[in-house]
PDB file of C-alpha atoms in Angstrom:
ATOM      1  CA  ALA A   1     134.014  89.011  86.727  1.00  0.00           C
ATOM      2  CA  GLN A   2     130.733  87.215  86.526  1.00  0.00           C
ATOM      3  CA  SER A   3     127.223  89.115  87.174  1.00  0.00           C
ATOM      4  CA  VAL A   4     123.926  89.691  86.686  1.00  0.00           C
ATOM      5  CA  THR A   5     122.457  93.233  85.627  1.00  0.00           C
ATOM      6  CA  GLN A   6     118.447  94.182  85.882  1.00  0.00           C
ATOM      7  CA  PRO A   7     118.283  97.468  85.219  1.00  0.00           C
ATOM      8  CA  ASP A   8     114.850  98.426  85.945  1.00  0.00           C
ATOM      9  CA  ILE A   9     115.422  98.927  89.932  1.00  0.00           C
ATOM     10  CA  HIS A  10     111.406  99.416  89.965  1.00  0.00           C
ATOM     11  CA  ILE A  11     108.434  99.162  87.315  1.00  0.00           C
ATOM     12  CA  THR A  12     104.539  99.671  87.760  1.00  0.00           C
ATOM     13  CA  VAL A  13     102.227  97.925  85.730  1.00  0.00           C
ATOM     14  CA  SER A  14      98.069  98.203  85.259  1.00  0.00           C
ATOM     15  CA  GLU A  15      96.760  94.669  86.562  1.00  0.00           C
ATOM     16  CA  GLY A  16      95.947  92.920  83.436  1.00  0.00           C
ATOM     17  CA  ALA A  17      98.571  94.590  81.480  1.00  0.00           C
ATOM     18  CA  SER A  18     101.789  91.984  80.176  1.00  0.00           C
ATOM     19  CA  LEU A  19     105.327  92.692  82.458  1.00  0.00           C
ATOM     20  CA  GLU A  20     108.345  91.951  81.291  1.00  0.00           C
ATOM     21  CA  LEU A  21     110.930  92.326  83.424  1.00  0.00           C
ATOM     22  CA  ARG A  22     114.803  92.677  81.907  1.00  0.00           C
ATOM     23  CA  CYS A  23     117.670  90.536  83.090  1.00  0.00           C
ATOM     24  CA  ASN A  24     121.677  90.762  81.486  1.00  0.00           C
ATOM     25  CA  TYR A  25     123.937  88.103  82.759  1.00  0.00           C
ATOM     26  CA  SER A  26     128.129  88.049  82.146  1.00  0.00           C
ATOM     27  CA  TYR A  27     129.115  84.660  82.542  1.00  0.00           C
ATOM     28  CA  GLY A  28     131.719  82.794  80.012  1.00  0.00           C
ATOM     29  CA  ALA A  29     130.247  79.518  80.240  1.00  0.00           C
ATOM     30  CA  THR A  30     127.027  78.422  79.417  1.00  0.00           C
ATOM     31  CA  PRO A  31     124.939  80.248  82.720  1.00  0.00           C
ATOM     32  CA  TYR A  32     122.495  77.993  84.844  1.00  0.00           C
ATOM     33  CA  LEU A  33     120.226  81.129  84.963  1.00  0.00           C
ATOM     34  CA  PHE A  34     117.007  81.354  87.962  1.00  0.00           C
ATOM     35  CA  TRP A  35     114.396  84.108  88.723  1.00  0.00           C
ATOM     36  CA  TYR A  36     112.450  84.406  92.117  1.00  0.00           C
ATOM     37  CA  VAL A  37     110.514  86.259  93.878  1.00  0.00           C
ATOM     38  CA  GLN A  38     110.228  88.351  97.344  1.00  0.00           C
ATOM     39  CA  SER A  39     106.804  89.310  98.508  1.00  0.00           C
ATOM     40  CA  PRO A  40     107.322  91.807 101.539  1.00  0.00           C
ATOM     41  CA  GLY A  41     108.472  90.160 105.113  1.00  0.00           C
ATOM     42  CA  GLN A  42     109.170  86.934 103.429  1.00  0.00           C
ATOM     43  CA  GLY A  43     111.808  84.768 102.006  1.00  0.00           C
ATOM     44  CA  LEU A  44     112.479  83.799  98.167  1.00  0.00           C
ATOM     45  CA  GLN A  45     110.528  81.270  96.046  1.00  0.00           C
ATOM     46  CA  LEU A  46     111.693  80.418  92.936  1.00  0.00           C
ATOM     47  CA  LEU A  47     109.805  81.225  89.933  1.00  0.00           C
ATOM     48  CA  LEU A  48     111.555  79.315  87.495  1.00  0.00           C
ATOM     49  CA  LYS A  49     115.303  78.025  86.529  1.00  0.00           C
ATOM     50  CA  TYR A  50     117.060  76.862  82.386  1.00  0.00           C
ATOM     51  CA  PHE A  51     119.873  74.936  82.034  1.00  0.00           C
ATOM     52  CA  SER A  52     119.452  73.998  78.759  1.00  0.00           C
ATOM     53  CA  GLY A  53     117.296  72.876  75.807  1.00  0.00           C
ATOM     54  CA  ASP A  54     114.229  74.600  75.043  1.00  0.00           C
ATOM     55  CA  THR A  55     114.969  78.592  75.683  1.00  0.00           C
ATOM     56  CA  LEU A  56     111.486  79.424  76.855  1.00  0.00           C
ATOM     57  CA  VAL A  57     110.883  78.145  80.237  1.00  0.00           C
ATOM     58  CA  GLN A  58     107.671  77.543  82.043  1.00  0.00           C
ATOM     59  CA  GLY A  59     107.576  78.694  85.878  1.00  0.00           C
ATOM     60  CA  ILE A  60     104.967  78.830  88.376  1.00  0.00           C
ATOM     61  CA  LYS A  61     102.265  81.772  88.503  1.00  0.00           C
ATOM     62  CA  GLY A  62     101.976  81.956  84.912  1.00  0.00           C
ATOM     63  CA  PHE A  63     105.624  83.305  84.968  1.00  0.00           C
ATOM     64  CA  GLU A  64     107.667  82.440  81.499  1.00  0.00           C
ATOM     65  CA  ALA A  65     110.893  83.495  80.867  1.00  0.00           C
ATOM     66  CA  GLU A  66     113.014  83.407  77.251  1.00  0.00           C
ATOM     67  CA  PHE A  67     117.193  82.583  77.217  1.00  0.00           C
ATOM     68  CA  LYS A  68     118.430  84.467  74.513  1.00  0.00           C
ATOM     69  CA  ARG A  69     122.376  83.967  74.119  1.00  0.00           C
ATOM     70  CA  SER A  70     122.931  86.269  71.767  1.00  0.00           C
ATOM     71  CA  GLN A  71     122.028  89.107  73.927  1.00  0.00           C
ATOM     72  CA  SER A  72     122.653  87.449  77.061  1.00  0.00           C
ATOM     73  CA  SER A  73     119.789  88.299  78.459  1.00  0.00           C
ATOM     74  CA  PHE A  74     117.084  86.081  80.405  1.00  0.00           C
ATOM     75  CA  ASN A  75     113.604  87.593  80.243  1.00  0.00           C
ATOM     76  CA  LEU A  76     110.733  87.342  83.017  1.00  0.00           C
ATOM     77  CA  ARG A  77     107.556  87.532  81.600  1.00  0.00           C
ATOM     78  CA  LYS A  78     104.227  86.784  82.362  1.00  0.00           C
ATOM     79  CA  PRO A  79     101.003  88.206  80.059  1.00  0.00           C
ATOM     80  CA  SER A  80      98.393  88.881  82.477  1.00  0.00           C
ATOM     81  CA  VAL A  81      99.503  90.979  85.886  1.00  0.00           C
ATOM     82  CA  HIS A  82      97.486  90.275  88.930  1.00  0.00           C
ATOM     83  CA  TRP A  83      97.762  92.081  92.159  1.00  0.00           C
ATOM     84  CA  SER A  84      99.453  89.599  94.245  1.00  0.00           C
ATOM     85  CA  ASP A  85     102.076  89.528  91.903  1.00  0.00           C
ATOM     86  CA  ALA A  86     103.499  92.864  93.433  1.00  0.00           C
ATOM     87  CA  ALA A  87     106.553  91.479  95.072  1.00  0.00           C
ATOM     88  CA  GLU A  88     110.352  92.171  94.698  1.00  0.00           C
ATOM     89  CA  TYR A  89     112.035  89.908  91.308  1.00  0.00           C
ATOM     90  CA  PHE A  90     115.642  88.825  91.503  1.00  0.00           C
ATOM     91  CA  CYS A  91     117.388  87.059  88.340  1.00  0.00           C
ATOM     92  CA  ALA A  92     120.431  85.081  89.309  1.00  0.00           C
ATOM     93  CA  VAL A  93     123.247  83.233  88.160  1.00  0.00           C
ATOM     94  CA  VAL A  94     124.988  80.338  89.379  1.00  0.00           C
ATOM     95  CA  ILE A  95     129.037  80.260  88.998  1.00  0.00           C
ATOM     96  CA  MET A  96     130.217  77.139  89.103  1.00  0.00           C
ATOM     97  CA  ASN A  97     133.617  76.251  90.601  1.00  0.00           C
ATOM     98  CA  TYR A  98     136.361  74.457  87.831  1.00  0.00           C
ATOM     99  CA  GLY A  99     135.720  70.901  89.175  1.00  0.00           C
ATOM    100  CA  GLY A 100     131.091  71.916  88.528  1.00  0.00           C
ATOM    101  CA  SER A 101     130.661  70.214  92.303  1.00  0.00           C
ATOM    102  CA  GLN A 102     130.118  72.953  93.970  1.00  0.00           C
ATOM    103  CA  GLY A 103     128.776  76.886  92.855  1.00  0.00           C
ATOM    104  CA  ASN A 104     126.406  79.470  94.292  1.00  0.00           C
ATOM    105  CA  LEU A 105     123.866  81.966  92.997  1.00  0.00           C
ATOM    106  CA  ILE A 106     125.122  85.636  92.123  1.00  0.00           C
ATOM    107  CA  PHE A 107     121.830  87.765  92.269  1.00  0.00           C
ATOM    108  CA  GLY A 108     121.045  91.208  89.852  1.00  0.00           C
ATOM    109  CA  LYS A 109     120.131  93.811  92.712  1.00  0.00           C
ATOM    110  CA  GLY A 110     116.402  93.258  92.107  1.00  0.00           C
ATOM    111  CA  THR A 111     112.896  94.627  90.396  1.00  0.00           C
ATOM    112  CA  LYS A 112     109.855  95.735  92.625  1.00  0.00           C
ATOM    113  CA  LEU A 113     107.411  95.261  90.679  1.00  0.00           C
ATOM    114  CA  SER A 114     104.172  97.373  92.183  1.00  0.00           C
ATOM    115  CA  VAL A 115     100.405  96.770  90.128  1.00  0.00           C
ATOM    116  CA  LYS A 116      97.865  99.182  89.469  1.00  0.00           C
ATOM    117  CA  PRO A 117      94.299  98.885  89.819  1.00  0.00           C
TER     118      PRO A 117
ATOM    119  CA  LYS B   1     106.775  69.033 104.768  1.00  0.00           C
ATOM    120  CA  ALA B   2     107.135  72.232 106.448  1.00  0.00           C
ATOM    121  CA  GLY B   3     109.022  74.559 105.258  1.00  0.00           C
ATOM    122  CA  VAL B   4     112.733  76.918 105.746  1.00  0.00           C
ATOM    123  CA  THR B   5     112.306  77.858 109.253  1.00  0.00           C
ATOM    124  CA  GLN B   6     114.830  81.238 110.264  1.00  0.00           C
ATOM    125  CA  THR B   7     114.438  81.648 114.069  1.00  0.00           C
ATOM    126  CA  PRO B   8     114.694  84.445 116.083  1.00  0.00           C
ATOM    127  CA  ARG B   9     112.964  86.453 112.988  1.00  0.00           C
ATOM    128  CA  TYR B  10     113.894  89.820 113.857  1.00  0.00           C
ATOM    129  CA  LEU B  11     116.875  90.906 116.928  1.00  0.00           C
ATOM    130  CA  ILE B  12     118.480  93.957 118.135  1.00  0.00           C
ATOM    131  CA  LYS B  13     122.063  93.979 119.130  1.00  0.00           C
ATOM    132  CA  THR B  14     125.028  96.323 120.023  1.00  0.00           C
ATOM    133  CA  ARG B  15     127.900  96.907 118.224  1.00  0.00           C
ATOM    134  CA  GLY B  16     130.994  94.469 119.243  1.00  0.00           C
ATOM    135  CA  GLN B  17     128.815  91.782 120.151  1.00  0.00           C
ATOM    136  CA  GLN B  18     128.030  88.819 118.630  1.00  0.00           C
ATOM    137  CA  VAL B  19     125.465  87.121 117.376  1.00  0.00           C
ATOM    138  CA  THR B  20     124.154  83.641 116.192  1.00  0.00           C
ATOM    139  CA  LEU B  21     121.215  82.457 114.177  1.00  0.00           C
ATOM    140  CA  SER B  22     119.118  79.458 113.361  1.00  0.00           C
ATOM    141  CA  CYS B  23     118.211  77.875 110.321  1.00  0.00           C
ATOM    142  CA  SER B  24     116.444  74.413 110.198  1.00  0.00           C
ATOM    143  CA  PRO B  25     116.012  73.043 106.650  1.00  0.00           C
ATOM    144  CA  ILE B  26     113.431  71.389 104.694  1.00  0.00           C
ATOM    145  CA  SER B  27     113.235  67.582 106.469  1.00  0.00           C
ATOM    146  CA  GLY B  28     115.534  65.308 103.647  1.00  0.00           C
ATOM    147  CA  HIS B  29     117.474  68.524 102.371  1.00  0.00           C
ATOM    148  CA  ARG B  30     121.364  68.426 103.352  1.00  0.00           C
ATOM    149  CA  SER B  31     121.958  71.086 102.022  1.00  0.00           C
ATOM    150  CA  VAL B  32     121.915  74.677 103.972  1.00  0.00           C
ATOM    151  CA  SER B  33     123.089  77.928 102.184  1.00  0.00           C
ATOM    152  CA  TRP B  34     123.219  81.182 103.973  1.00  0.00           C
ATOM    153  CA  TYR B  35     122.642  84.972 102.420  1.00  0.00           C
ATOM    154  CA  GLN B  36     122.974  89.068 103.653  1.00  0.00           C
ATOM    155  CA  GLN B  37     120.392  90.548 101.975  1.00  0.00           C
ATOM    156  CA  THR B  38     121.009  94.759 102.222  1.00  0.00           C
ATOM    157  CA  PRO B  39     119.447  97.643 100.561  1.00  0.00           C
ATOM    158  CA  GLY B  40     122.985  98.711  98.602  1.00  0.00           C
ATOM    159  CA  GLN B  41     124.601  95.495  97.926  1.00  0.00           C
ATOM    160  CA  GLY B  42     121.600  92.946  97.702  1.00  0.00           C
ATOM    161  CA  LEU B  43     121.613  89.591  98.448  1.00  0.00           C
ATOM    162  CA  GLN B  44     125.157  87.972  98.005  1.00  0.00           C
ATOM    163  CA  PHE B  45     126.221  84.662  99.219  1.00  0.00           C
ATOM    164  CA  LEU B  46     127.578  83.978 102.667  1.00  0.00           C
ATOM    165  CA  PHE B  47     128.937  79.958 102.907  1.00  0.00           C
ATOM    166  CA  GLU B  48     127.082  76.382 102.077  1.00  0.00           C
ATOM    167  CA  TYR B  49     127.204  73.834 103.953  1.00  0.00           C
ATOM    168  CA  PHE B  50     126.453  69.894 103.086  1.00  0.00           C
ATOM    169  CA  SER B  51     126.307  67.366 105.298  1.00  0.00           C
ATOM    170  CA  GLU B  52     127.817  69.307 108.071  1.00  0.00           C
ATOM    171  CA  THR B  53     131.039  70.290 105.973  1.00  0.00           C
ATOM    172  CA  GLN B  54     131.367  73.668 104.433  1.00  0.00           C
ATOM    173  CA  ARG B  55     131.474  73.169 100.980  1.00  0.00           C
ATOM    174  CA  ASN B  56     131.491  76.703  99.356  1.00  0.00           C
ATOM    175  CA  LYS B  57     132.006  80.400 100.688  1.00  0.00           C
ATOM    176  CA  GLY B  58     131.747  83.901 100.064  1.00  0.00           C
ATOM    177  CA  ASN B  59     133.525  86.942 100.114  1.00  0.00           C
ATOM    178  CA  PHE B  60     133.120  87.578 103.301  1.00  0.00           C
ATOM    179  CA  PRO B  61     135.350  88.366 106.925  1.00  0.00           C
ATOM    180  CA  GLY B  62     136.207  85.279 108.986  1.00  0.00           C
ATOM    181  CA  ARG B  63     134.198  87.702 111.559  1.00  0.00           C
ATOM    182  CA  PHE B  64     131.055  85.487 109.428  1.00  0.00           C
ATOM    183  CA  SER B  65     131.390  81.317 110.086  1.00  0.00           C
ATOM    184  CA  GLY B  66     128.620  78.797 110.408  1.00  0.00           C
ATOM    185  CA  ARG B  67     128.068  75.445 110.931  1.00  0.00           C
ATOM    186  CA  GLN B  68     125.983  72.418 110.261  1.00  0.00           C
ATOM    187  CA  PHE B  69     124.909  70.120 112.798  1.00  0.00           C
ATOM    188  CA  SER B  70     123.887  66.025 112.171  1.00  0.00           C
ATOM    189  CA  ASN B  71     120.206  66.585 111.428  1.00  0.00           C
ATOM    190  CA  SER B  72     121.523  69.184 108.999  1.00  0.00           C
ATOM    191  CA  ARG B  73     120.254  72.221 110.530  1.00  0.00           C
ATOM    192  CA  SER B  74     122.544  75.159 110.763  1.00  0.00           C
ATOM    193  CA  GLU B  75     123.839  78.190 112.365  1.00  0.00           C
ATOM    194  CA  MET B  76     125.308  81.130 111.356  1.00  0.00           C
ATOM    195  CA  ASN B  77     127.678  83.001 113.704  1.00  0.00           C
ATOM    196  CA  VAL B  78     128.513  87.151 113.710  1.00  0.00           C
ATOM    197  CA  SER B  79     131.380  88.089 115.673  1.00  0.00           C
ATOM    198  CA  THR B  80     132.424  91.410 116.748  1.00  0.00           C
ATOM    199  CA  LEU B  81     129.133  93.202 114.857  1.00  0.00           C
ATOM    200  CA  GLU B  82     129.368  95.926 112.986  1.00  0.00           C
ATOM    201  CA  LEU B  83     127.242  98.794 112.420  1.00  0.00           C
ATOM    202  CA  GLY B  84     126.772  97.255 108.471  1.00  0.00           C
ATOM    203  CA  ASP B  85     125.789  93.790 109.368  1.00  0.00           C
ATOM    204  CA  SER B  86     122.603  95.163 109.668  1.00  0.00           C
ATOM    205  CA  ALA B  87     120.400  93.087 107.404  1.00  0.00           C
ATOM    206  CA  LEU B  88     118.132  90.266 106.491  1.00  0.00           C
ATOM    207  CA  TYR B  89     119.962  87.083 107.133  1.00  0.00           C
ATOM    208  CA  LEU B  90     118.472  84.054 104.519  1.00  0.00           C
ATOM    209  CA  CYS B  91     118.707  80.571 104.582  1.00  0.00           C
ATOM    210  CA  ALA B  92     117.955  78.200 102.102  1.00  0.00           C
ATOM    211  CA  SER B  93     117.656  74.435 101.580  1.00  0.00           C
ATOM    212  CA  SER B  94     117.926  71.758  99.106  1.00  0.00           C
ATOM    213  CA  ALA B  95     118.014  68.841  98.829  1.00  0.00           C
ATOM    214  CA  GLY B  96     122.038  68.476  97.065  1.00  0.00           C
ATOM    215  CA  LEU B  97     124.003  70.715  95.027  1.00  0.00           C
ATOM    216  CA  ALA B  98     121.510  73.831  96.212  1.00  0.00           C
ATOM    217  CA  ALA B  99     122.298  76.205  93.186  1.00  0.00           C
ATOM    218  CA  LEU B 100     121.521  73.592  90.745  1.00  0.00           C
ATOM    219  CA  ILE B 101     118.537  72.259  91.710  1.00  0.00           C
ATOM    220  CA  GLY B 102     117.080  75.387  93.172  1.00  0.00           C
ATOM    221  CA  GLN B 103     116.990  76.495  96.958  1.00  0.00           C
ATOM    222  CA  TYR B 104     113.929  76.704  99.432  1.00  0.00           C
ATOM    223  CA  PHE B 105     114.015  79.932 101.201  1.00  0.00           C
ATOM    224  CA  GLY B 106     113.384  80.021 104.741  1.00  0.00           C
ATOM    225  CA  PRO B 107     111.823  84.133 105.818  1.00  0.00           C
ATOM    226  CA  GLY B 108     114.734  85.303 107.417  1.00  0.00           C
ATOM    227  CA  THR B 109     116.093  86.814 110.224  1.00  0.00           C
ATOM    228  CA  ARG B 110     116.302  90.440 110.292  1.00  0.00           C
ATOM    229  CA  LEU B 111     119.214  92.008 112.319  1.00  0.00           C
ATOM    230  CA  THR B 112     119.381  95.181 113.355  1.00  0.00           C
ATOM    231  CA  VAL B 113     123.065  96.615 114.794  1.00  0.00           C
ATOM    232  CA  THR B 114     123.017  99.766 116.441  1.00  0.00           C
TER     233      THR B 114
END
């Protein structure tokens, strides 16, 4: 069955340090991959998405992610973390139906990011 | 543009009751999806509506239902509430095929069942 795994439940980094959040997917076809962020008491906000083409995608708020088919991974990175980045981050993959006319998001369990001053 | 709005934001119900949650999508968006978020199960897809038709459905019991009106506003109903239905219910809207375009999420309705 298709699934998304985020191995790290909670990560703490110092402000100004670099960040990498891991995401692995299990999906037979070419995946459509997303990263969302959820701040406390808020809904989810789309950071970036990958459909095809360049395997390094840029998103909002200085985030980027790299698709590696050989490793079935789509890790999220940021070179310098700000205190306002403290939130929960979700990786997701779209599962399309046979005809490709509809699909829904399958989310990982999330990684909570804490930022030390 | 105003974002996705959900009402009410917080709700407390008793086991066995039913509840209706409302979602107003971003103006011009015709797709509305609903998700359930719990600490144990994470984010799970409930269903998607497009132009008043249910286009996709997740793996939830029939107690969970929804509908969409001609103005794209959507409601979600849960009948015969169970303690396990306590969750944050998120609504998301999109202009077209929701999952591929990327969805705009509302702040959610926090449902507590006692």
